[in-house]
C-alpha cells in the first residue's frame, strides 16, 4: 500500500502545502541547493551535534537538516493537541497512583507484575508527593501518521525527552534563510518554548519558593550525547547549567556553587538518569548526582523535573496498556490511539510474533534511539533467527508492532522534491496547566524507503509548521 503523502493527494497539493508549493514553484533549483548548504553551515557554526556512543570515528555528528518544512493545518493540530493533553494528564495520574494507592492494579486494569517486577519502578518513590503534584513535567509524545485523519502514538517519552533544541534551531535557521515565507504564510511560533519551560518549572517549585524560584539544569557533562541541548536550554532560560560536582546539601536544601558562595536551588531540571541522581539512595559509585538529594526531595524542599521514577511511563509494556490507562483516569476513550501491539510476555502473542517476524517491528520494552529493535521486513533471515532466540529467552523484555506505512513528506534532493518517511515529537509542559508547543520535532528518514528516523541511525530533521487558521 502506498504511504500517505502529506503534501500531495493524487495530482493535487493538499491545502496546508498550497501556499508553500506556489512559493517553491517560483524558486530556482540552484538557489535552493545553495540555501541547503547555508543551513548546514549554520548548524556547523552553532555546534548542533550529537554524540554516537560505541563508535571510535566521527563520535560527534552533525544532524542532517532538510529545508522543506513539514506543514500541519490548524484543524489537524487541534485534534492532535486534544489527544496529547488527554494522554499526558492520564500519565501523571497513573504515576501518582502507582506510587500511592495503586488503584489501577486493584481494579484489575493492569497486572501487578508489570509494576512490581519493572526495573524502572522506584520503590524509593512510594508515598512521595512531588511539589505541585506533578511527576512528569516535560513529555515528548512520538506521533506517526498513516492517513488523512489517522494519527497514532508510537511511544511516550516521560523521563528525559530530548530534541527540543533541534526544534528551536530548525525554526531559527528557517527564519534566517527564508524570512519571506514567514511573512507570507502564517506559522504559529515555537521560539517562546524556553520562556514557557521556565514559567512551567517555576509554577511547581516548592511552595515557599514559588514567588521567585531558582532554577538550574543538571547535566552529566560534556560527553553526554545531548550536552548541546542541556547547555542550550540553560542559556535560553537564563539559568545555571550545573554538574553533580557543583552541588551539595546545605541547611536541608540543594545548593550550587557560585562566585558568591553556595546558593540554594528550588527547581532542578535534571538530564541525569535515576540511578545516578543520589549515591546514597541509588548507584553508590555515581559522581553525576549529589549525595542526599533524595532526602531533600522527600522533605519537599526541591522540585526535580522530571520526578525520579517516571521512567516506568516510557516502558513499552506499559505503553501497550495506555488505552486502558487513559480511560481509567479520564473516564473517556483515548482520542489518540496506540499502534497495535503484541506483548511477548503473553504466550499466544509470543507464538504469533515468532511466526510473523518478517512482517513485524520487535522492540525492547526499555529500548530507545532505534537500538535493541528488529525491523522484520528489512532484516536478513539470520538476523531474525538470532532475534528469535533472544525473544524466547526473555519474552517479557519485548513487544512487537506491525510495520506501519508511515506518512511521507518531501525532502530536497539533487533531482528536486522526493518523499521520505517522517514521525513527530511534540513537546508538552505540565505544571499548573498543560502547555503544548504548536509543532514539535519532525524526524525524517533520509534514505529512500527507510522507516528509521532516529538521528543515531542516519535520520535527519526538518522544521514543523502548524498554520494559523
Coordinates of C-alpha atoms in Angstrom, one line a residue:
X1 CA 0.0 0.0 0.0
X2 CA 1.3 3.4 -1.0
X3 CA 2.0 5.6 2.1
X4 CA 0.0 8.7 2.8
X5 CA 1.8 11.8 1.2
X6 CA 1.3 14.8 3.4
X7 CA 1.9 17.2 0.6
X8 CA 0.4 15.5 -2.5
X9 CA -3.1 14.0 -2.7
X10 CA -3.0 12.4 -6.1
X11 CA -2.2 15.2 -8.5
X12 CA -3.5 17.9 -6.1
X13 CA -1.4 19.6 -3.5
X14 CA -3.1 19.3 -0.1
X15 CA -4.4 22.5 1.4
X16 CA -1.7 23.0 4.1
X17 CA 1.0 23.0 1.5
X18 CA -0.6 25.1 -1.2
X19 CA 1.0 28.5 -0.3
X20 CA 4.4 26.8 0.1
X21 CA 4.0 24.9 -3.1
X22 CA 3.3 28.2 -5.0
X23 CA 6.4 29.7 -3.5
X24 CA 8.5 26.6 -4.2
X25 CA 7.5 26.6 -7.9
X26 CA 8.9 30.1 -8.3
X27 CA 12.4 29.2 -6.9
X28 CA 15.5 28.3 -8.9
X29 CA 16.9 24.9 -8.1
X30 CA 20.5 26.2 -7.7
X31 CA 19.2 28.9 -5.2
X32 CA 17.5 26.2 -3.0
X33 CA 20.7 24.0 -3.2
X34 CA 22.8 27.0 -2.0
X35 CA 20.3 27.6 0.8
X36 CA 20.6 24.0 1.9
X37 CA 24.4 24.4 2.1
X38 CA 23.8 27.6 4.1
X39 CA 21.7 25.7 6.6
X40 CA 24.4 23.2 7.0
X41 CA 26.9 25.9 7.7
X42 CA 24.6 27.5 10.3
X43 CA 24.4 24.2 12.1
X44 CA 28.1 23.7 11.9
X45 CA 28.9 27.1 13.3
X46 CA 26.3 26.7 16.1
X47 CA 27.8 23.4 17.0
X48 CA 24.5 21.4 16.7
X49 CA 25.9 17.9 17.0
X50 CA 25.0 14.7 18.8
X51 CA 27.3 12.0 20.1
X52 CA 27.2 8.5 18.8
X53 CA 28.1 6.0 21.5
X54 CA 30.3 3.0 20.7
X55 CA 31.9 4.5 17.6
X56 CA 35.6 5.4 17.6
X57 CA 35.4 7.6 14.5
X58 CA 33.0 10.5 13.9
X59 CA 31.7 10.3 17.5
X60 CA 30.3 13.8 17.1
X61 CA 28.0 14.2 14.1
X62 CA 26.1 17.0 12.5
X63 CA 22.4 16.3 12.4
X64 CA 21.2 16.5 8.8
X65 CA 18.6 19.2 8.3
X66 CA 16.2 19.4 5.4
X67 CA 15.0 22.8 4.3
X68 CA 11.5 21.7 3.2
X69 CA 9.1 22.2 6.1
X70 CA 6.6 19.7 7.3
X71 CA 3.2 21.6 7.4
X72 CA 0.2 20.8 9.6
X73 CA -3.1 22.6 9.3
X74 CA -4.6 24.3 12.4
X75 CA -7.6 21.9 12.3
X76 CA -5.3 18.8 12.3
X77 CA -3.2 20.3 15.1
X78 CA -6.3 21.0 17.4
X79 CA -7.3 17.3 17.3
X80 CA -3.7 16.2 17.9
X81 CA -3.3 18.6 20.8
X82 CA -6.6 17.4 22.5
X83 CA -5.4 13.8 22.3
X84 CA -1.9 14.7 23.6
X85 CA -3.3 16.7 26.5
X86 CA -5.6 13.8 27.5
X87 CA -2.7 11.4 27.4
X88 CA -0.2 13.4 29.5
X89 CA -2.9 14.1 32.1
X90 CA -3.5 10.3 32.3
X91 CA 0.2 9.6 32.5
X92 CA 0.6 11.9 35.5
X93 CA -2.4 10.4 37.2
X94 CA -1.0 6.9 36.6
X95 CA 2.4 7.8 38.1
X96 CA 0.7 9.3 41.2
X97 CA -1.4 6.2 41.6
X98 CA 1.3 3.6 41.2
X99 CA 3.4 5.4 43.8
X100 CA 0.5 5.7 46.2
X101 CA -2.8 3.7 46.3
X102 CA -2.3 1.6 43.2
X103 CA -6.0 1.7 42.4
X104 CA -5.5 0.7 38.8
X105 CA -3.9 -2.6 39.9
X106 CA -6.7 -3.2 42.5
X107 CA -9.2 -2.6 39.7
X108 CA -7.5 -5.3 37.6
X109 CA -6.9 -3.0 34.7
X110 CA -3.1 -3.8 34.6
X111 CA -1.3 -6.7 36.1
X112 CA 0.6 -6.1 39.4
X113 CA 3.7 -7.9 38.0
X114 CA 4.0 -5.2 35.3
X115 CA 4.8 -2.7 38.1
X116 CA 6.4 -4.8 40.8
X117 CA 8.9 -6.5 38.5
X118 CA 9.7 -3.5 36.4
X119 CA 13.3 -2.1 36.6
X120 CA 12.0 1.4 36.0
X121 CA 9.7 1.3 39.0
X122 CA 11.4 3.0 42.0
X123 CA 10.2 1.7 45.4
X124 CA 12.1 4.7 46.9
X125 CA 9.3 7.0 45.4
X126 CA 6.4 5.2 47.2
X127 CA 4.4 7.7 49.2
X128 CA 6.4 10.7 47.9
X129 CA 4.2 13.6 46.6
X130 CA 6.3 15.9 44.3
X131 CA 5.8 19.7 44.7
X132 CA 2.7 20.7 42.8
X133 CA 1.7 17.0 42.4
X134 CA 3.4 16.8 39.0
X135 CA 5.6 13.8 38.2
X136 CA 6.5 14.3 34.5
X137 CA 6.9 18.0 33.7
X138 CA 8.3 17.6 30.2
X139 CA 7.0 14.9 27.9
X140 CA 7.8 14.1 24.3
X141 CA 4.9 12.1 22.7
X142 CA 6.1 10.4 19.5
X143 CA 3.3 10.6 16.8
X144 CA 3.1 8.7 13.5
X145 CA 0.6 9.3 10.7
X146 CA -0.9 6.8 8.3
X147 CA -3.7 8.7 6.6
X148 CA -5.7 12.0 6.3
X149 CA -7.0 11.8 9.9
X150 CA -5.1 8.9 11.1
X151 CA -2.6 9.7 13.9
X152 CA -1.2 7.2 16.3
X153 CA 1.1 7.4 19.4
X154 CA 4.2 5.4 18.8
X155 CA 5.7 5.9 22.2
X156 CA 5.8 8.2 25.3
X157 CA 9.0 9.8 26.5
X158 CA 8.3 10.8 30.1
X159 CA 11.7 10.5 31.6
X160 CA 14.1 12.9 29.9
X161 CA 12.8 13.6 26.4
X162 CA 15.4 15.2 24.1
X163 CA 15.3 17.1 20.8
X164 CA 13.6 20.3 21.7
X165 CA 16.8 22.3 21.0
X166 CA 16.8 21.0 17.4
X167 CA 13.1 22.1 17.0
X168 CA 14.1 25.6 18.1
X169 CA 17.3 25.7 16.0
X170 CA 15.4 24.4 13.0
X171 CA 12.9 27.2 13.2
X172 CA 15.6 29.9 13.8
X173 CA 17.5 28.6 10.7
X174 CA 14.4 28.6 8.5
X175 CA 13.5 32.2 9.6
X176 CA 17.1 33.3 8.7
X177 CA 17.1 31.6 5.3
X178 CA 13.5 32.3 4.2
X179 CA 12.1 35.3 6.0
X180 CA 9.7 35.9 3.1
X181 CA 8.0 32.6 3.8
X182 CA 7.1 33.6 7.4
X183 CA 5.9 37.0 6.1
X184 CA 3.5 35.4 3.6
X185 CA 2.5 32.2 5.5
X186 CA 1.0 32.4 9.0
X187 CA 3.0 29.9 11.0
X188 CA 2.5 29.5 14.8
X189 CA 5.6 30.3 16.8
X190 CA 7.7 27.9 18.8
X191 CA 10.5 30.2 19.8
X192 CA 8.9 31.0 23.1
X193 CA 9.5 27.4 24.4
X194 CA 12.4 28.3 26.8
X195 CA 10.2 31.0 28.4
X196 CA 7.3 28.6 28.7
X197 CA 9.6 26.0 30.2
X198 CA 10.9 28.4 32.8
X199 CA 7.4 29.5 33.6
X200 CA 6.2 26.0 33.8
X201 CA 9.0 24.8 36.1
X202 CA 8.6 27.9 38.3
X203 CA 4.9 27.1 38.8
X204 CA 5.7 23.8 40.5
X205 CA 8.6 25.0 42.7
X206 CA 8.2 24.2 46.4
X207 CA 5.5 26.5 47.8
X208 CA 7.8 28.5 50.0
X209 CA 9.9 29.4 46.9
X210 CA 7.2 29.8 44.3
X211 CA 7.4 33.7 44.1
X212 CA 10.9 33.8 42.8
X213 CA 12.4 30.3 42.4
X214 CA 16.0 29.5 41.4
X215 CA 16.0 27.0 38.5
X216 CA 19.1 25.0 37.3
X217 CA 19.7 22.4 34.7
X218 CA 21.7 19.3 35.8
X219 CA 23.8 17.7 33.1
X220 CA 26.0 14.6 33.2
X221 CA 28.7 16.7 31.4
X222 CA 30.2 17.4 28.1
X223 CA 30.5 13.8 27.0
X224 CA 26.8 13.2 27.1
X225 CA 25.1 12.8 23.7
X226 CA 22.6 15.6 24.5
X227 CA 25.0 18.1 26.1
X228 CA 24.4 20.7 23.4
X229 CA 20.8 20.7 24.4
X230 CA 21.4 20.9 28.1
X231 CA 23.7 23.9 27.6
X232 CA 21.2 25.5 25.1
X233 CA 18.2 25.2 27.4
X234 CA 20.0 26.6 30.4
X235 CA 21.3 29.5 28.4
X236 CA 17.8 30.1 26.8
X237 CA 16.1 30.0 30.2
X238 CA 18.6 32.3 31.8
X239 CA 19.5 29.7 34.5
X240 CA 22.7 27.9 35.6
X241 CA 24.0 24.7 34.0
X242 CA 25.4 22.5 36.8
X243 CA 27.1 19.1 37.2
X244 CA 27.0 17.0 40.3
X245 CA 30.3 18.3 41.4
X246 CA 28.8 21.8 41.6
X247 CA 26.2 20.8 44.1
X248 CA 26.0 20.0 47.8
X249 CA 23.4 19.8 50.5
X250 CA 23.3 22.9 52.8
X251 CA 20.7 23.6 55.5
X252 CA 18.3 21.0 54.2
X253 CA 18.4 22.3 50.6
X254 CA 20.4 21.5 47.4
X255 CA 22.9 24.4 46.8
X256 CA 25.1 25.2 43.8
X257 CA 28.5 26.7 43.8
X258 CA 28.6 30.3 42.5
X259 CA 31.2 33.1 42.6
X260 CA 29.5 34.4 45.7
X261 CA 29.4 31.1 47.5
X262 CA 26.7 28.4 47.5
X263 CA 23.2 29.4 46.5
X264 CA 20.1 27.2 47.1
X265 CA 18.3 25.7 44.2
X266 CA 14.5 25.3 44.2
X267 CA 13.9 23.5 40.9
X268 CA 16.4 21.1 39.2
X269 CA 15.7 20.2 35.6
X270 CA 17.7 17.0 35.6
X271 CA 19.1 15.3 32.5
X272 CA 20.7 12.6 34.6
X273 CA 19.2 9.1 34.8
X274 CA 17.5 8.0 38.1
X275 CA 20.3 5.6 39.1
X276 CA 22.9 8.4 39.1
X277 CA 20.9 11.0 41.0
X278 CA 21.9 10.2 44.6
X279 CA 24.7 7.8 45.5
X280 CA 23.2 7.4 49.0
X281 CA 20.0 6.1 47.6
X282 CA 20.8 4.5 44.2
X283 CA 24.2 3.8 42.5
X284 CA 26.8 4.2 45.3
X285 CA 29.6 4.9 42.8
X286 CA 27.8 7.7 40.9
X287 CA 29.6 11.0 40.7
X288 CA 26.9 12.6 38.4
X289 CA 24.3 13.5 41.1
X290 CA 24.5 14.7 44.6
X291 CA 24.6 12.7 47.8
X292 CA 21.5 13.3 49.9
X293 CA 19.3 14.9 47.2
X294 CA 16.5 12.3 47.7
X295 CA 16.3 13.3 51.4
X296 CA 15.8 17.0 50.4
X297 CA 13.2 15.8 47.8
X298 CA 11.3 13.7 50.3
X299 CA 11.2 16.8 52.6
X300 CA 9.6 18.8 49.8
X301 CA 12.5 21.3 49.6
X302 CA 13.3 20.8 45.9
X303 CA 11.4 20.1 42.7
X304 CA 13.1 17.5 40.5
X305 CA 11.9 17.6 36.9
X306 CA 11.1 15.1 35.7
X307 CA 10.5 13.2 39.0
X308 CA 12.5 10.1 39.8
X309 CA 10.6 7.0 38.8
X310 CA 8.8 8.5 35.8
X311 CA 10.8 6.2 33.5
X312 CA 8.2 3.5 34.1
X313 CA 5.8 5.5 31.8
X314 CA 8.4 5.1 29.0
X315 CA 8.2 1.3 29.3
X316 CA 6.8 -0.2 26.1
X317 CA 4.9 -2.9 28.0
X318 CA 3.2 -0.1 30.0
X319 CA 2.6 1.7 26.6
X320 CA 0.6 -1.4 25.5
X321 CA -1.9 -0.6 28.3
X322 CA -2.2 3.1 27.6
X323 CA -5.8 2.9 26.2
X324 CA -6.9 1.3 29.5
X325 CA -4.8 3.8 31.5
X326 CA -6.3 6.8 29.7
X327 CA -9.9 5.6 30.1
X328 CA -9.3 4.7 33.8
X329 CA -8.0 8.1 34.8
X330 CA -10.0 10.4 32.5
X331 CA -13.3 8.4 32.2
X332 CA -13.1 8.8 28.4
X333 CA -11.8 6.7 25.5
X334 CA -8.4 7.7 24.2
X335 CA -8.6 10.4 21.5
X336 CA -5.2 9.2 20.1
X337 CA -4.8 5.5 19.6
X338 CA -1.8 3.3 20.2
X339 CA -0.1 1.4 17.4
X340 CA -1.5 -2.2 17.7
X341 CA 0.9 -4.0 20.0
X342 CA 1.7 -7.7 20.9
X343 CA 3.0 -8.3 24.4
X344 CA 5.6 -11.1 24.0
X345 CA 5.1 -12.0 27.7
X346 CA 1.7 -13.4 26.6
X347 CA 2.2 -17.0 25.3
X348 CA -0.2 -16.6 22.3
X349 CA 1.2 -13.3 21.4
X350 CA 4.8 -14.7 21.5
X351 CA 3.7 -17.5 19.2
X352 CA 2.2 -15.1 16.7
X353 CA 5.3 -12.8 16.8
X354 CA 7.7 -15.7 16.3
X355 CA 5.7 -16.9 13.3
X356 CA 5.4 -13.4 11.7
X357 CA 8.8 -11.8 12.5
X358 CA 9.4 -11.0 8.8
X359 CA 6.3 -8.6 9.0
X360 CA 6.8 -7.0 12.4
X361 CA 8.9 -4.5 14.3
X362 CA 10.1 -6.0 17.6
X363 CA 11.3 -3.7 20.3
X364 CA 12.9 -4.0 23.8
X365 CA 10.5 -2.6 26.4
X366 CA 13.2 -0.3 27.7
X367 CA 14.9 0.4 24.4
X368 CA 15.3 3.8 22.8
X369 CA 17.0 5.6 20.0
X370 CA 16.3 2.9 17.5
X371 CA 18.6 0.4 19.3
X372 CA 17.6 -3.0 20.6
X373 CA 15.0 -3.5 17.9
X374 CA 14.4 -5.6 14.8
X375 CA 12.6 -4.3 11.7
X376 CA 11.4 -7.6 10.3
X377 CA 10.9 -6.7 6.6
X378 CA 14.4 -5.2 6.4
X379 CA 16.2 -7.9 8.4
X380 CA 18.1 -10.8 6.9
X381 CA 17.0 -14.3 7.8
X382 CA 20.0 -14.9 10.1
X383 CA 19.2 -11.6 12.0
X384 CA 15.6 -12.7 12.5
X385 CA 16.7 -16.1 13.8
X386 CA 19.2 -14.5 16.2
X387 CA 16.5 -12.2 17.5
X388 CA 14.0 -15.0 17.8
X389 CA 16.4 -16.7 20.2
X390 CA 16.6 -13.6 22.4
X391 CA 12.8 -13.4 22.3
X392 CA 12.4 -17.0 23.5
X393 CA 15.0 -16.4 26.3
X394 CA 13.3 -13.2 27.7
X395 CA 9.8 -12.8 26.1
X396 CA 8.7 -10.2 28.7
X397 CA 11.5 -7.9 27.5
X398 CA 9.9 -7.4 24.1
X399 CA 6.8 -6.1 22.4
X400 CA 6.0 -6.2 18.7
X401 CA 4.1 -3.9 16.3
X402 CA 3.1 -4.1 12.7
X403 CA 5.3 -2.3 10.1
X404 CA 3.3 0.8 9.6
X405 CA 3.1 2.7 6.3
X406 CA 4.4 5.9 7.9
X407 CA 3.3 9.1 6.1
X408 CA 5.8 10.9 3.9
X409 CA 6.9 14.5 3.5
X410 CA 9.1 15.8 0.7
X411 CA 12.8 16.5 1.2
X412 CA 15.0 18.4 -1.2
X413 CA 17.3 16.1 -3.3
X414 CA 19.5 16.8 -6.3
X415 CA 16.6 15.8 -8.5
X416 CA 14.0 18.0 -6.7
X417 CA 11.4 17.0 -4.1
X418 CA 11.3 13.4 -3.1
X419 CA 9.0 11.7 -0.4
X420 CA 10.6 10.4 2.8
X421 CA 9.0 8.8 5.9
X422 CA 8.6 11.0 9.0
X423 CA 7.4 11.0 12.6
X424 CA 6.7 13.8 15.0
X425 CA 7.7 14.5 18.6
X426 CA 5.6 17.3 20.1
X427 CA 6.8 18.7 23.4
X428 CA 4.4 19.1 26.3
X429 CA 4.9 21.0 29.6
X430 CA 2.9 20.0 32.6
X431 CA 2.6 22.1 35.8
X432 CA -0.3 24.4 36.8
X433 CA -1.6 23.8 33.3
X434 CA -0.7 21.8 30.2
X435 CA 1.2 23.7 27.6
X436 CA 1.8 22.2 24.2
X437 CA 4.2 23.8 21.7
X438 CA 2.5 24.0 18.3
X439 CA 4.5 21.6 16.2
X440 CA 7.5 19.8 17.6
X441 CA 10.5 17.9 16.2
X442 CA 9.9 16.2 12.8
X443 CA 12.4 13.4 12.3
X444 CA 12.9 12.2 8.7
X445 CA 14.4 9.0 7.3
X446 CA 16.7 10.4 4.6
X447 CA 17.3 7.1 2.9
X448 CA 14.7 6.2 0.3
X449 CA 12.3 3.6 1.6
X450 CA 13.8 3.6 5.1
X451 CA 11.4 3.7 8.1
X452 CA 14.1 4.5 10.7
X453 CA 14.1 8.2 11.5
X454 CA 16.4 8.3 14.5
X455 CA 19.4 10.6 14.1
X456 CA 21.7 7.9 15.6
X457 CA 20.5 5.6 12.8
X458 CA 21.0 8.0 9.9
X459 CA 17.9 10.2 10.1
X460 CA 17.6 13.9 9.9
X461 CA 15.2 16.7 11.0
X462 CA 13.0 19.4 9.5
X463 CA 11.1 22.4 10.7
X464 CA 7.5 21.7 11.6
X465 CA 4.9 24.3 10.8
X466 CA 1.5 24.5 12.4
X467 CA -0.6 27.0 10.5
X468 CA -2.7 29.7 12.0
X469 CA -6.4 29.4 11.0

